[in-house]
GROMACS .gro file of C-alpha atoms in nm:
model
  435
    1MET     CA    1  -0.553  -0.251  -2.933
    2SER     CA    2  -0.183  -0.191  -2.973
    3ASP     CA    3  -0.236   0.138  -3.153
    4GLU     CA    4  -0.240   0.431  -2.908
    5ARG     CA    5  -0.471   0.632  -3.132
    6THR     CA    6  -0.740   0.367  -3.146
    7ALA     CA    7  -0.695   0.175  -2.821
    8SER     CA    8  -1.030   0.113  -2.652
    9VAL     CA    9  -1.041   0.023  -2.285
   10PRO     CA   10  -1.370  -0.116  -2.146
   11VAL     CA   11  -1.460   0.022  -1.805
   12TRP     CA   12  -1.731  -0.094  -1.563
   13THR     CA   13  -1.875   0.078  -1.258
   14LEU     CA   14  -1.903  -0.165  -0.967
   15ALA     CA   15  -2.110  -0.105  -0.656
   16THR     CA   16  -2.072  -0.282  -0.322
   17GLY     CA   17  -2.443  -0.251  -0.244
   18ASP     CA   18  -2.775  -0.150  -0.396
   19VAL     CA   19  -2.743   0.217  -0.491
   20ARG     CA   20  -2.914   0.470  -0.714
   21VAL     CA   21  -2.707   0.723  -0.907
   22PRO     CA   22  -2.775   0.944  -1.212
   23GLY     CA   23  -2.708   0.799  -1.556
   24LEU     CA   24  -2.348   0.916  -1.565
   25THR     CA   25  -2.193   0.624  -1.749
   26ALA     CA   26  -2.408   0.628  -2.060
   27GLY     CA   27  -2.297   0.782  -2.389
   28GLU     CA   28  -1.976   0.809  -2.589
   29SER     CA   29  -1.629   0.690  -2.494
   30MET     CA   30  -1.430   0.909  -2.259
   31THR     CA   31  -1.075   1.023  -2.191
   32ALA     CA   32  -0.874   0.930  -1.885
   33GLU     CA   33  -0.939   1.278  -1.744
   34ARG     CA   34  -1.313   1.240  -1.794
   35LEU     CA   35  -1.303   0.899  -1.625
   36THR     CA   36  -1.128   1.053  -1.325
   37GLU     CA   37  -1.401   1.316  -1.302
   38LEU     CA   38  -1.664   1.043  -1.321
   39ARG     CA   39  -1.508   0.858  -1.030
   40GLY     CA   40  -1.520   1.174  -0.821
   41VAL     CA   41  -1.885   1.235  -0.901
   42LEU     CA   42  -1.982   0.875  -0.823
   43ALA     CA   43  -1.796   0.889  -0.492
   44VAL     CA   44  -1.985   1.203  -0.390
   45LEU     CA   45  -2.333   1.101  -0.505
   46ALA     CA   46  -2.346   0.734  -0.413
   47ASP     CA   47  -2.434   0.608  -0.066
   48GLN     CA   48  -2.237   0.287  -0.115
   49PRO     CA   49  -1.875   0.256  -0.235
   50ILE     CA   50  -1.848   0.254  -0.614
   51VAL     CA   51  -1.529   0.155  -0.793
   52THR     CA   52  -1.433   0.133  -1.159
   53LEU     CA   53  -1.280  -0.169  -1.329
   54GLU     CA   54  -1.080  -0.138  -1.651
   55VAL     CA   55  -0.937  -0.413  -1.870
   56HIS     CA   56  -0.608  -0.356  -2.055
   57PRO     CA   57  -0.384  -0.576  -2.270
   58LEU     CA   58  -0.136  -0.764  -2.055
   59PRO     CA   59   0.211  -0.606  -2.091
   60ASP     CA   60   0.479  -0.825  -2.249
   61LYS     CA   61   0.718  -0.765  -1.960
   62ILE     CA   62   0.566  -0.765  -1.615
   63ASP     CA   63   0.731  -0.847  -1.282
   64ARG     CA   64   0.492  -1.104  -1.137
   65GLY     CA   65   0.721  -1.154  -0.840
   66ARG     CA   66   0.596  -0.827  -0.691
   67GLY     CA   67   0.243  -0.960  -0.655
   68ILE     CA   68   0.048  -1.230  -0.474
   69PRO     CA   69  -0.046  -1.526  -0.701
   70LEU     CA   70  -0.384  -1.696  -0.660
   71ASP     CA   71  -0.493  -2.006  -0.851
   72ALA     CA   72  -0.807  -2.031  -1.060
   73ALA     CA   73  -1.002  -2.192  -0.774
   74SER     CA   74  -0.949  -1.900  -0.535
   75PRO     CA   75  -1.254  -1.682  -0.461
   76LEU     CA   76  -1.104  -1.373  -0.624
   77ALA     CA   77  -1.018  -1.557  -0.946
   78GLN     CA   78  -1.363  -1.717  -0.954
   79HIS     CA   79  -1.541  -1.386  -0.893
   80LEU     CA   80  -1.341  -1.228  -1.174
   81SER     CA   81  -1.399  -1.519  -1.414
   82GLN     CA   82  -1.772  -1.517  -1.353
   83PHE     CA   83  -1.782  -1.140  -1.397
   84ILE     CA   84  -1.599  -1.167  -1.731
   85THR     CA   85  -1.824  -1.446  -1.856
   86GLN     CA   86  -2.143  -1.257  -1.781
   87SER     CA   87  -2.010  -0.925  -1.910
   88THR     CA   88  -1.900  -1.062  -2.246
   89ARG     CA   89  -2.249  -1.195  -2.313
   90SER     CA   90  -2.388  -0.843  -2.332
   91SER     CA   91  -2.090  -0.636  -2.450
   92LEU     CA   92  -1.898  -0.683  -2.776
   93THR     CA   93  -1.630  -0.438  -2.651
   94ALA     CA   94  -1.574  -0.646  -2.340
   95ALA     CA   95  -1.573  -0.968  -2.541
   96ARG     CA   96  -1.300  -0.836  -2.774
   97ALA     CA   97  -1.089  -0.702  -2.488
   98THR     CA   98  -1.095  -1.032  -2.298
   99ALA     CA   99  -1.085  -1.273  -2.593
  100SER     CA  100  -0.720  -1.372  -2.544
  101GLY     CA  101  -0.782  -1.482  -2.186
  102GLU     CA  102  -0.481  -1.281  -2.070
  103SER     CA  103  -0.554  -0.929  -1.954
  104LEU     CA  104  -0.459  -0.672  -1.693
  105TYR     CA  105  -0.753  -0.558  -1.482
  106ARG     CA  106  -0.725  -0.228  -1.300
  107MET     CA  107  -0.968  -0.156  -1.018
  108VAL     CA  108  -0.971   0.203  -0.890
  109VAL     CA  109  -1.116   0.271  -0.548
  110PRO     CA  110  -1.206   0.639  -0.490
  111ALA     CA  111  -1.024   0.841  -0.224
  112LYS     CA  112  -1.343   0.871  -0.020
  113VAL     CA  113  -1.349   0.494   0.020
  114ALA     CA  114  -0.971   0.452   0.040
  115ALA     CA  115  -0.968   0.678   0.348
  116GLN     CA  116  -1.155   0.401   0.531
  117PHE     CA  117  -0.858   0.169   0.483
  118GLY     CA  118  -0.632   0.392   0.695
  119GLN     CA  119  -0.447   0.713   0.616
  120GLY     CA  120  -0.105   0.561   0.565
  121ILE     CA  121  -0.189   0.222   0.424
  122VAL     CA  122  -0.111   0.309   0.061
  123ARG     CA  123   0.160   0.557  -0.029
  124PRO     CA  124   0.369   0.593  -0.347
  125MET     CA  125   0.651   0.340  -0.377
  126ALA     CA  126   0.957   0.491  -0.539
  127SER     CA  127   1.069   0.336  -0.865
  128LYS     CA  128   1.440   0.303  -0.940
  129ALA     CA  129   1.363   0.300  -1.310
  130ALA     CA  130   1.229   0.653  -1.328
  131THR     CA  131   1.278   0.961  -1.113
  132GLY     CA  132   0.960   1.032  -0.925
  133GLY     CA  133   0.796   0.721  -1.068
  134ILE     CA  134   0.601   0.457  -0.886
  135HIS     CA  135   0.575   0.084  -0.934
  136SER     CA  136   0.288  -0.011  -1.159
  137ALA     CA  137   0.218  -0.298  -1.391
  138LEU     CA  138   0.093  -0.044  -1.645
  139MET     CA  139   0.426   0.140  -1.665
  140ASN     CA  140   0.580  -0.096  -1.921
  141SER     CA  141   0.274  -0.142  -2.141
  142THR     CA  142   0.207   0.042  -2.464
  143GLY     CA  143  -0.110   0.157  -2.626
  144ILE     CA  144  -0.301   0.209  -2.302
  145ALA     CA  145  -0.162   0.543  -2.191
  146ALA     CA  146  -0.318   0.890  -2.205
  147ASN     CA  147  -0.439   0.854  -2.565
  148ALA     CA  148  -0.650   0.547  -2.494
  149THR     CA  149  -1.027   0.590  -2.489
  150PHE     CA  150  -1.234   0.437  -2.212
  151VAL     CA  151  -1.558   0.277  -2.323
  152PRO     CA  152  -1.829   0.241  -2.056
  153VAL     CA  153  -1.988  -0.102  -2.065
  154GLY     CA  154  -2.352  -0.005  -2.078
  155LYS     CA  155  -2.528  -0.308  -1.941
  156ALA     CA  156  -2.419  -0.424  -1.597
  157ALA     CA  157  -2.344  -0.789  -1.542
  158ALA     CA  158  -2.412  -0.937  -1.203
  159ALA     CA  159  -2.103  -1.069  -1.027
  160GLY     CA  160  -2.202  -1.390  -0.854
  161ALA     CA  161  -2.084  -1.492  -0.513
  162VAL     CA  162  -1.857  -1.787  -0.454
  163GLY     CA  163  -1.835  -1.963  -0.120
  164GLY     CA  164  -1.895  -1.743   0.182
  165ALA     CA  165  -1.727  -1.427   0.060
  166GLY     CA  166  -2.055  -1.243   0.053
  167ALA     CA  167  -2.362  -1.343  -0.140
  168THR     CA  168  -2.449  -1.002  -0.279
  169ALA     CA  169  -2.490  -1.010  -0.652
  170GLY     CA  170  -2.717  -0.844  -0.903
  171ALA     CA  171  -2.784  -0.507  -1.057
  172ALA     CA  172  -2.930  -0.203  -0.885
  173VAL     CA  173  -3.154  -0.036  -1.139
  174ALA     CA  174  -3.417   0.158  -0.948
  175GLY     CA  175  -3.422   0.520  -1.052
  176GLY     CA  176  -3.083   0.540  -1.213
  177THR     CA  177  -2.799   0.371  -1.396
  178ALA     CA  178  -2.767  -0.004  -1.354
  179LEU     CA  179  -2.454  -0.080  -1.154
  180THR     CA  180  -2.292  -0.415  -1.099
  181VAL     CA  181  -2.328  -0.516  -0.735
  182ALA     CA  182  -1.999  -0.695  -0.674
  183ALA     CA  183  -1.907  -0.659  -0.309
  184PRO     CA  184  -1.720  -0.994  -0.294
  185LEU     CA  185  -1.508  -0.908  -0.599
  186VAL     CA  186  -1.422  -0.563  -0.464
  187LEU     CA  187  -1.353  -0.695  -0.114
  188MET     CA  188  -1.114  -0.967  -0.228
  189ALA     CA  189  -0.932  -0.739  -0.475
  190VAL     CA  190  -0.880  -0.471  -0.212
  191ALA     CA  191  -0.772  -0.723   0.051
  192VAL     CA  192  -0.511  -0.891  -0.170
  193GLY     CA  193  -0.386  -0.559  -0.316
  194VAL     CA  194  -0.341  -0.402   0.026
  195SER     CA  195  -0.175  -0.716   0.160
  196ALA     CA  196   0.066  -0.720  -0.137
  197HIS     CA  197   0.148  -0.354  -0.075
  198ALA     CA  198   0.225  -0.422   0.290
  199ASP     CA  199   0.444  -0.718   0.197
  200HIS     CA  200   0.636  -0.503  -0.050
  201LYS     CA  201   0.705  -0.256   0.232
  202ARG     CA  202   0.820  -0.549   0.446
  203GLN     CA  203   1.066  -0.659   0.178
  204GLN     CA  204   1.206  -0.306   0.153
  205ALA     CA  205   1.250  -0.286   0.530
  206ILE     CA  206   1.421  -0.627   0.545
  207GLU     CA  207   1.672  -0.521   0.279
  208HIS     CA  208   1.753  -0.199   0.463
  209ILE     CA  209   1.782  -0.369   0.804
  210THR     CA  210   2.013  -0.639   0.670
  211GLU     CA  211   2.242  -0.376   0.523
  212LEU     CA  212   2.243  -0.167   0.840
  213LEU     CA  213   2.307  -0.460   1.073
  214GLU     CA  214   2.604  -0.572   0.864
  215GLN     CA  215   2.763  -0.237   0.942
  216LEU     CA  216   2.643  -0.213   1.303
  217GLN     CA  217   2.698  -0.571   1.430
  218GLU     CA  218   2.449  -0.523   1.714
  219ASP     CA  219   2.327  -0.855   1.856
  220LYS     CA  220   2.016  -0.720   2.033
  221LEU     CA  221   1.891  -0.546   1.721
  222ASP     CA  222   1.972  -0.854   1.516
  223ASP     CA  223   1.750  -1.056   1.752
  224GLU     CA  224   1.466  -0.807   1.704
  225HIS     CA  225   1.508  -0.837   1.330
  226SER     CA  226   1.509  -1.218   1.335
  227GLU     CA  227   1.200  -1.239   1.556
  228LEU     CA  228   1.004  -1.006   1.329
  229ASP     CA  229   1.119  -1.170   1.008
  230GLY     CA  230   1.023  -1.506   1.154
  231CYS     CA  231   0.658  -1.394   1.162
  232ARG     CA  232   0.634  -1.396   0.785
  233GLY     CA  233   0.572  -1.770   0.751
  234ALA     CA  234   0.264  -1.769   0.973
  235ILE     CA  235   0.125  -1.458   0.803
  236ASP     CA  236   0.182  -1.603   0.455
  237LYS     CA  237   0.004  -1.928   0.551
  238ALA     CA  238  -0.286  -1.737   0.708
  239THR     CA  239  -0.315  -1.517   0.398
  240ALA     CA  240  -0.326  -1.817   0.166
  241ILE     CA  241  -0.586  -1.998   0.376
  242LEU     CA  242  -0.813  -1.698   0.424
  243LEU     CA  243  -0.800  -1.590   0.061
  244ASP     CA  244  -0.895  -1.947  -0.033
  245GLN     CA  245  -1.203  -1.919   0.188
  246GLY     CA  246  -1.064  -2.133   0.470
  247LYS     CA  247  -1.072  -2.087   0.846
  248LEU     CA  248  -0.779  -1.972   1.054
  249GLY     CA  249  -0.665  -2.216   1.323
  250VAL     CA  250  -0.432  -2.201   1.622
  251SER     CA  251  -0.188  -2.442   1.456
  252LEU     CA  252  -0.081  -2.171   1.210
  253GLY     CA  253   0.112  -1.986   1.479
  254LEU     CA  254  -0.051  -1.655   1.391
  255ASP     CA  255  -0.116  -1.572   1.758
  256SER     CA  256   0.254  -1.592   1.847
  257ALA     CA  257   0.342  -1.391   1.537
  258VAL     CA  258   0.096  -1.118   1.635
  259HIS     CA  259   0.245  -1.111   1.985
  260ALA     CA  260   0.595  -1.060   1.843
  261ILE     CA  261   0.472  -0.786   1.612
  262ASP     CA  262   0.282  -0.608   1.891
  263THR     CA  263   0.593  -0.624   2.109
  264ALA     CA  264   0.799  -0.465   1.832
  265LEU     CA  265   0.534  -0.194   1.785
  266SER     CA  266   0.543  -0.123   2.159
  267LYS     CA  267   0.921  -0.077   2.140
  268ALA     CA  268   0.879   0.152   1.840
  269GLY     CA  269   0.624   0.358   2.031
  270ARG     CA  270   0.859   0.401   2.329
  271ARG     CA  271   1.148   0.496   2.101
  272LEU     CA  272   0.928   0.747   1.922
  273ALA     CA  273   0.834   0.908   2.255
  274ARG     CA  274   1.204   0.939   2.347
  275TRP     CA  275   1.286   1.094   2.009
  276GLN     CA  276   1.005   1.346   2.039
  277SER     CA  277   1.110   1.434   2.393
  278ALA     CA  278   1.472   1.483   2.283
  279LEU     CA  279   1.367   1.716   2.002
  280ASP     CA  280   1.139   1.910   2.237
  281GLY     CA  281   1.436   1.961   2.470
  282LEU     CA  282   1.654   2.129   2.206
  283PRO     CA  283   1.680   2.509   2.221
  284GLU     CA  284   1.436   2.654   1.968
  285GLY     CA  285   1.590   2.851   1.683
  286GLU     CA  286   1.949   2.767   1.780
  287ALA     CA  287   2.209   2.550   1.611
  288VAL     CA  288   2.261   2.210   1.769
  289GLU     CA  289   2.601   2.058   1.833
  290LEU     CA  290   2.644   1.727   1.653
  291GLY     CA  291   2.763   1.551   1.967
  292THR     CA  292   2.448   1.656   2.152
  293LEU     CA  293   2.230   1.525   1.872
  294THR     CA  294   2.399   1.185   1.846
  295LYS     CA  295   2.346   1.118   2.217
  296SER     CA  296   1.970   1.091   2.155
  297PHE     CA  297   1.996   0.977   1.793
  298PRO     CA  298   2.304   0.751   1.775
  299GLY     CA  299   2.429   0.709   1.421
  300VAL     CA  300   2.199   0.975   1.277
  301ASP     CA  301   2.499   1.133   1.108
  302ASP     CA  302   2.604   0.814   0.931
  303HIS     CA  303   2.464   0.570   0.673
  304GLY     CA  304   2.427   0.304   0.942
  305GLY     CA  305   2.376   0.351   1.310
  306THR     CA  306   2.133   0.245   1.578
  307PHE     CA  307   1.881   0.521   1.507
  308ARG     CA  308   1.838   0.429   1.142
  309THR     CA  309   1.808   0.061   1.232
  310HIS     CA  310   1.536   0.146   1.484
  311LEU     CA  311   1.352   0.331   1.206
  312GLU     CA  312   1.364   0.029   0.976
  313LEU     CA  313   1.258  -0.209   1.254
  314ALA     CA  314   0.956   0.014   1.316
  315SER     CA  315   0.880   0.014   0.943
  316LEU     CA  316   0.901  -0.367   0.934
  317ALA     CA  317   0.671  -0.406   1.235
  318ILE     CA  318   0.416  -0.167   1.083
  319ALA     CA  319   0.420  -0.349   0.749
  320LEU     CA  320   0.369  -0.688   0.915
  321LYS     CA  321   0.091  -0.553   1.134
  322ARG     CA  322  -0.087  -0.407   0.832
  323ARG     CA  323  -0.094  -0.753   0.673
  324VAL     CA  324  -0.236  -0.901   0.993
  325VAL     CA  325  -0.499  -0.627   1.015
  326VAL     CA  326  -0.612  -0.701   0.659
  327LEU     CA  327  -0.646  -1.071   0.746
  328GLN     CA  328  -0.852  -0.989   1.054
  329ALA     CA  329  -1.073  -0.751   0.855
  330VAL     CA  330  -1.137  -1.011   0.582
  331GLU     CA  331  -1.220  -1.277   0.839
  332HIS     CA  332  -1.458  -1.037   1.013
  333ALA     CA  333  -1.627  -0.943   0.685
  334GLN     CA  334  -1.668  -1.305   0.576
  335SER     CA  335  -1.837  -1.389   0.905
  336ASP     CA  336  -2.131  -1.171   0.794
  337PRO     CA  337  -2.191  -1.237   0.422
  338GLY     CA  338  -2.474  -0.983   0.411
  339ASN     CA  339  -2.246  -0.679   0.409
  340PRO     CA  340  -1.885  -0.795   0.362
  341PHE     CA  341  -1.743  -0.469   0.233
  342GLU     CA  342  -1.892  -0.257   0.510
  343ASN     CA  343  -1.762  -0.495   0.776
  344PHE     CA  344  -1.424  -0.505   0.605
  345THR     CA  345  -1.374  -0.128   0.592
  346ARG     CA  346  -1.508  -0.078   0.945
  347ALA     CA  347  -1.270  -0.331   1.096
  348LEU     CA  348  -0.979  -0.212   0.887
  349LYS     CA  349  -1.025   0.155   0.972
  350ARG     CA  350  -1.049   0.092   1.345
  351ASP     CA  351  -0.734  -0.117   1.362
  352GLN     CA  352  -0.533   0.107   1.130
  353GLN     CA  353  -0.561   0.421   1.345
  354HIS     CA  354  -0.282   0.327   1.586
  355LEU     CA  355  -0.049   0.234   1.298
  356ASP     CA  356  -0.125   0.560   1.121
  357GLU     CA  357  -0.047   0.760   1.436
  358LEU     CA  358   0.282   0.577   1.488
  359GLU     CA  359   0.386   0.619   1.125
  360SER     CA  360   0.287   0.985   1.127
  361GLY     CA  361   0.481   1.044   1.451
  362ILE     CA  362   0.797   0.891   1.304
  363ALA     CA  363   0.755   1.101   0.990
  364GLY     CA  364   0.724   1.410   1.207
  365VAL     CA  365   1.052   1.327   1.386
  366LEU     CA  366   1.234   1.287   1.054
  367VAL     CA  367   1.102   1.619   0.925
  368ARG     CA  368   1.206   1.799   1.245
  369LEU     CA  369   1.552   1.641   1.235
  370SER     CA  370   1.602   1.736   0.872
  371ALA     CA  371   1.528   2.101   0.953
  372LEU     CA  372   1.790   2.131   1.230
  373GLU     CA  373   2.094   2.356   1.191
  374LEU     CA  374   2.416   2.193   1.307
  375ALA     CA  375   2.687   2.369   1.506
  376GLY     CA  376   3.051   2.269   1.532
  377PRO     CA  377   3.207   2.133   1.852
  378THR     CA  378   3.249   2.390   2.128
  379GLY     CA  379   3.585   2.449   2.294
  380LEU     CA  380   3.874   2.690   2.339
  381ARG     CA  381   4.014   2.639   1.989
  382PRO     CA  382   3.924   2.928   1.755
  383VAL     CA  383   3.927   2.713   1.440
  384PHE     CA  384   3.819   2.362   1.337
  385THR     CA  385   4.039   2.101   1.180
  386THR     CA  386   3.980   1.996   0.822
  387GLY     CA  387   3.849   1.659   0.944
  388GLU     CA  388   3.598   1.823   1.178
  389VAL     CA  389   3.468   2.047   0.901
  390GLU     CA  390   3.429   1.756   0.659
  391ARG     CA  391   3.249   1.546   0.920
  392LEU     CA  392   3.014   1.832   1.000
  393MET     CA  393   2.933   1.886   0.633
  394ARG     CA  394   2.868   1.515   0.574
  395ALA     CA  395   2.653   1.495   0.884
  396ALA     CA  396   2.450   1.802   0.785
  397TYR     CA  397   2.388   1.658   0.439
  398ARG     CA  398   2.278   1.317   0.571
  399ILE     CA  399   2.054   1.463   0.841
  400HIS     CA  400   1.888   1.703   0.596
  401LYS     CA  401   1.822   1.407   0.364
  402LEU     CA  402   1.613   1.240   0.636
  403GLY     CA  403   1.316   1.452   0.533
  404ASP     CA  404   1.328   1.354   0.165
  405GLY     CA  405   1.015   1.176   0.057
  406VAL     CA  406   0.858   1.193   0.403
  407THR     CA  407   0.489   1.278   0.405
  408VAL     CA  408   0.316   1.383   0.725
  409ASN     CA  409  -0.064   1.341   0.731
  410SER     CA  410  -0.082   1.292   0.354
  411ARG     CA  411  -0.416   1.334   0.182
  412THR     CA  412  -0.568   1.005   0.077
  413THR     CA  413  -0.575   0.950  -0.298
  414ASP     CA  414  -0.762   0.710  -0.523
  415VAL     CA  415  -0.620   0.360  -0.489
  416ALA     CA  416  -0.550   0.135  -0.788
  417ILE     CA  417  -0.532  -0.244  -0.766
  418GLU     CA  418  -0.392  -0.419  -1.072
  419ILE     CA  419  -0.469  -0.785  -1.142
  420ALA     CA  420  -0.298  -0.989  -1.413
  421ARG     CA  421  -0.522  -1.273  -1.531
  422ASN     CA  422  -0.377  -1.577  -1.707
  423LYS     CA  423  -0.543  -1.801  -1.965
  424ASP     CA  424  -0.606  -2.071  -1.706
  425GLY     CA  425  -0.801  -1.826  -1.489
  426SER     CA  426  -0.532  -1.782  -1.223
  427VAL     CA  427  -0.440  -1.429  -1.121
  428VAL     CA  428  -0.155  -1.224  -0.978
  429VAL     CA  429  -0.255  -0.924  -0.768
  430PHE     CA  430   0.000  -0.643  -0.753
  431PRO     CA  431   0.059  -0.408  -0.460
  432ALA     CA  432  -0.210  -0.143  -0.428
  433LEU     CA  433  -0.081   0.200  -0.524
  434PRO     CA  434  -0.208   0.557  -0.557
  435ALA     CA  435  -0.404   0.587  -0.879
   0.00000   0.00000   0.00000
């Protein structure tokens, strides 16, 4: 499978409930483009969420530190192991692809379903390695790129349930193609992938805040940072317990962590309202004096500054809250094993709306700031000093850069969740990313 011209990638269609769809997956192998079209058709025609699962060779170099590790006894690892065992009994292609025991599984959730997770929950994460690139475990692998052929696994294998994650397993065959009913597998993969994505955003925010506070030396903001960063331990423990099918208890300290996060989100909301009000008060279509702008947005013209620290604190609070929301959604779904995925998406969508609105509002402020025209200081002097001109030019450049990479009300894309499986059955789930 190392040869790009002959690489074959098995692909399954997984349903989260009993559904009937036309026989779209039968026939010859397909290209990546054809597989994308298939996902779109399945998303439109099926009443229940349908995802695809691919298995690729595990890349030689892969940064496991970006993901969330789960041991072989965890529900997700057990669901995946049972799925592999049953699939290889009926498919020689699947058996060959998984023979080594080490593989990279890529689950793609269609945009129609991803929209239920919240509009802003998964956005591209910039890669320093390549301009315009995004982080992906598949980036460093060879032989599984555009020239690979995707081979539909014809006979569906039932994914059994483990513990209380949702006892829906079997194949829906009435009137159409047999689809694997694997709600527990899909639920756990999505939950861990989304949680890993949120934690990656938290790490980015922490790095930025630390750098900004070193320049700013602001004790009150440092206290805000420390209180938020202190919530990580409780969230990490709760994530580990819940993903291992345990029950959350008061002793974890999750309640106090949620209170701290909600307090930080409230502060971010008030700051956002002030920023929007300040922008609304500027004369429309006229240049704005830099001094006027920095009164409402202190430090906006510099690399550090209070305004930029407030932005990163808001980003940190949002990232932490997204992890908590995922935990609450999983717990809610597991309380009703009959329809875990439906409960999961319903709870997640409801709680994500406020975060999406806050994130979208902040993005809107950055876009409006980046579009402003700056004016020099007013006064009786007919000319500016060289220093004033240089400062104005630097400020204009930095303020215009605020809008780079900002997306307001972005359209939801397909979401990919990549899972590295080791020989011992343990897995590492990487941050969910746009497919």
